[in-house]
């Protein structure tokens, strides 16, 4: 940062809010005066000098967005929640000392007791421990499925939008087909034949269902970005396809994809729970809120605490990601500002 | 001749049919020469320029015929790769709105440097040094400090200077400026035009200046081509056209310039609307609006008449160019 370039303000220049003439610059004076260049720079935080309230101008879309996000309470709350979830999904031992698979049938459906604040489930497993360990499955599935769907969707959608033609038409029809698959029915059909106990079949299924939505958004925003004058200008100055795509189109088209992917992450977590609830998602011994909710549902009259905690954790997690997505959208969509 | 456009035809496929945006345009520019292209909105000025640059949207656009000779070679028959090497290096374009023509997420230095990366294979660091040189050249104050700034941090005039710098980076022999000053305020307009004219002289470039501003034209252009409904209806050296137009449409354009000695009087405007490109009137496209139209104008498309041969060629696409010239 050229700190030394802090403009010396000319008191004779009527400050029109932001028009500040730099003096003492080597350039021709007539230019400096005629085109009263606004030389406001972001010199770190609030180091703007004297003058008629010079506005600090953020430097780019991304720093602009970050600037706004930092001040948004929704963003702060949701990202703190997500940070917490991520930490406990990596190190659940930090807050839960027990073993989620160590169960004592004699304690079946017992209520809250010291050291076991959420009580026990039908198998006599500690509900608190299981709720904490359940975060890992949800976060893993949510993050992996989102990364997969976002990668596949933005790649295919972006290429289709950029090149158009028959590839675009083909992709749109294929996306329509995947859109047409009913989630629950598709899950029951595809996943019931799977025997693996890992998270990957579920992740794969969600990616398969999720990419068309992101491809649509990506395609649309690439088409919009492609029509920008600067893309045509870059072409007029000799840029080739790959350069135009990577440097001029992609950075200007990525924002909506990020927004949709963030919101989708929450819904993917809910989808994992739904599939697990139906018995075709994750399977024991994997600990999942969906499985626990499913086991608790039939016992709702006898032991509502079994349902309350995993369901509450799931709702809060989904909510956190959707809130984050909302905050990111507000920051990245200049039209809403 | 640096650039010669011969009988160029461009069509756009639209939902309602084929829009014939360019219908047989002929014009030429020599080294160091400035050609001003005039005409109402929608007359095909920009589309012709895009066809020359090779940045037409295809589809829906299609070049339906003609030749574009650049230094004697037909651009329309070149491979795309060869054309791409010419774009930016040997011919470049300046657009109307510099803010939207610059990428908002890249610093101006990165965008200027890109010219050297694309065409000269320079490293990003060397290219940045060149970017500062360019900014100095177009007289942007404190170039060194501002090379990392983003387009929105510059004023309109400065942004247009940056566009000019980008276009001139590799010292092309032809520049097409599509309404380069329309988006600027009047004082800045003159500065930007002066800068462009100065650099043109320095580099001996051919310049095609697309504009609505007849005042600017008189100052900087050598010759004028007037477009109407995708056709050049009159082409002539500047001073001759101002003295005596040989086409009623040109006369209408000249009469609609506000003049100091007619202050207070109502401004003259050509009656009627530009033709629908999906259904261009038979005969002379201008006939429904023409004060001099006769029966023949509604049936026969006027050929390009030669008004004068020497010292400079002058043409008009009006059956009654003689009457127009002398009346
Ligand atoms: N991509 C496109 N698709 C369809 N039609 C187009 C396209 N580009 C241009 N046209 C049509 O071509 C015609 C000529 O447009 P052009 O932009 O050349 O006008 P112009 O003379 O530059 O006008 P202006 O002074 O407003 O810039 C217009 O009627 C426009 O509708
Ligand atoms: Mg135009």
XYZ file of C-alpha atoms in Angstrom, chain A residues 140-150 202-203 206-207 268:
16
model
C -19.318 -34.629 6.797
C -22.249 -35.423 4.540
C -23.253 -31.777 4.233
C -19.788 -30.486 3.407
C -18.774 -33.316 1.074
C -22.074 -33.338 -0.772
C -21.960 -29.562 -1.173
C -18.388 -29.590 -2.440
C -19.229 -32.374 -4.881
C -22.437 -30.800 -6.134
C -20.870 -27.342 -6.359
C -25.372 -41.012 0.744
C -22.969 -38.267 -0.308
C -27.094 -36.157 -2.705
C -24.516 -34.931 -5.238
C -28.363 -31.498 2.314
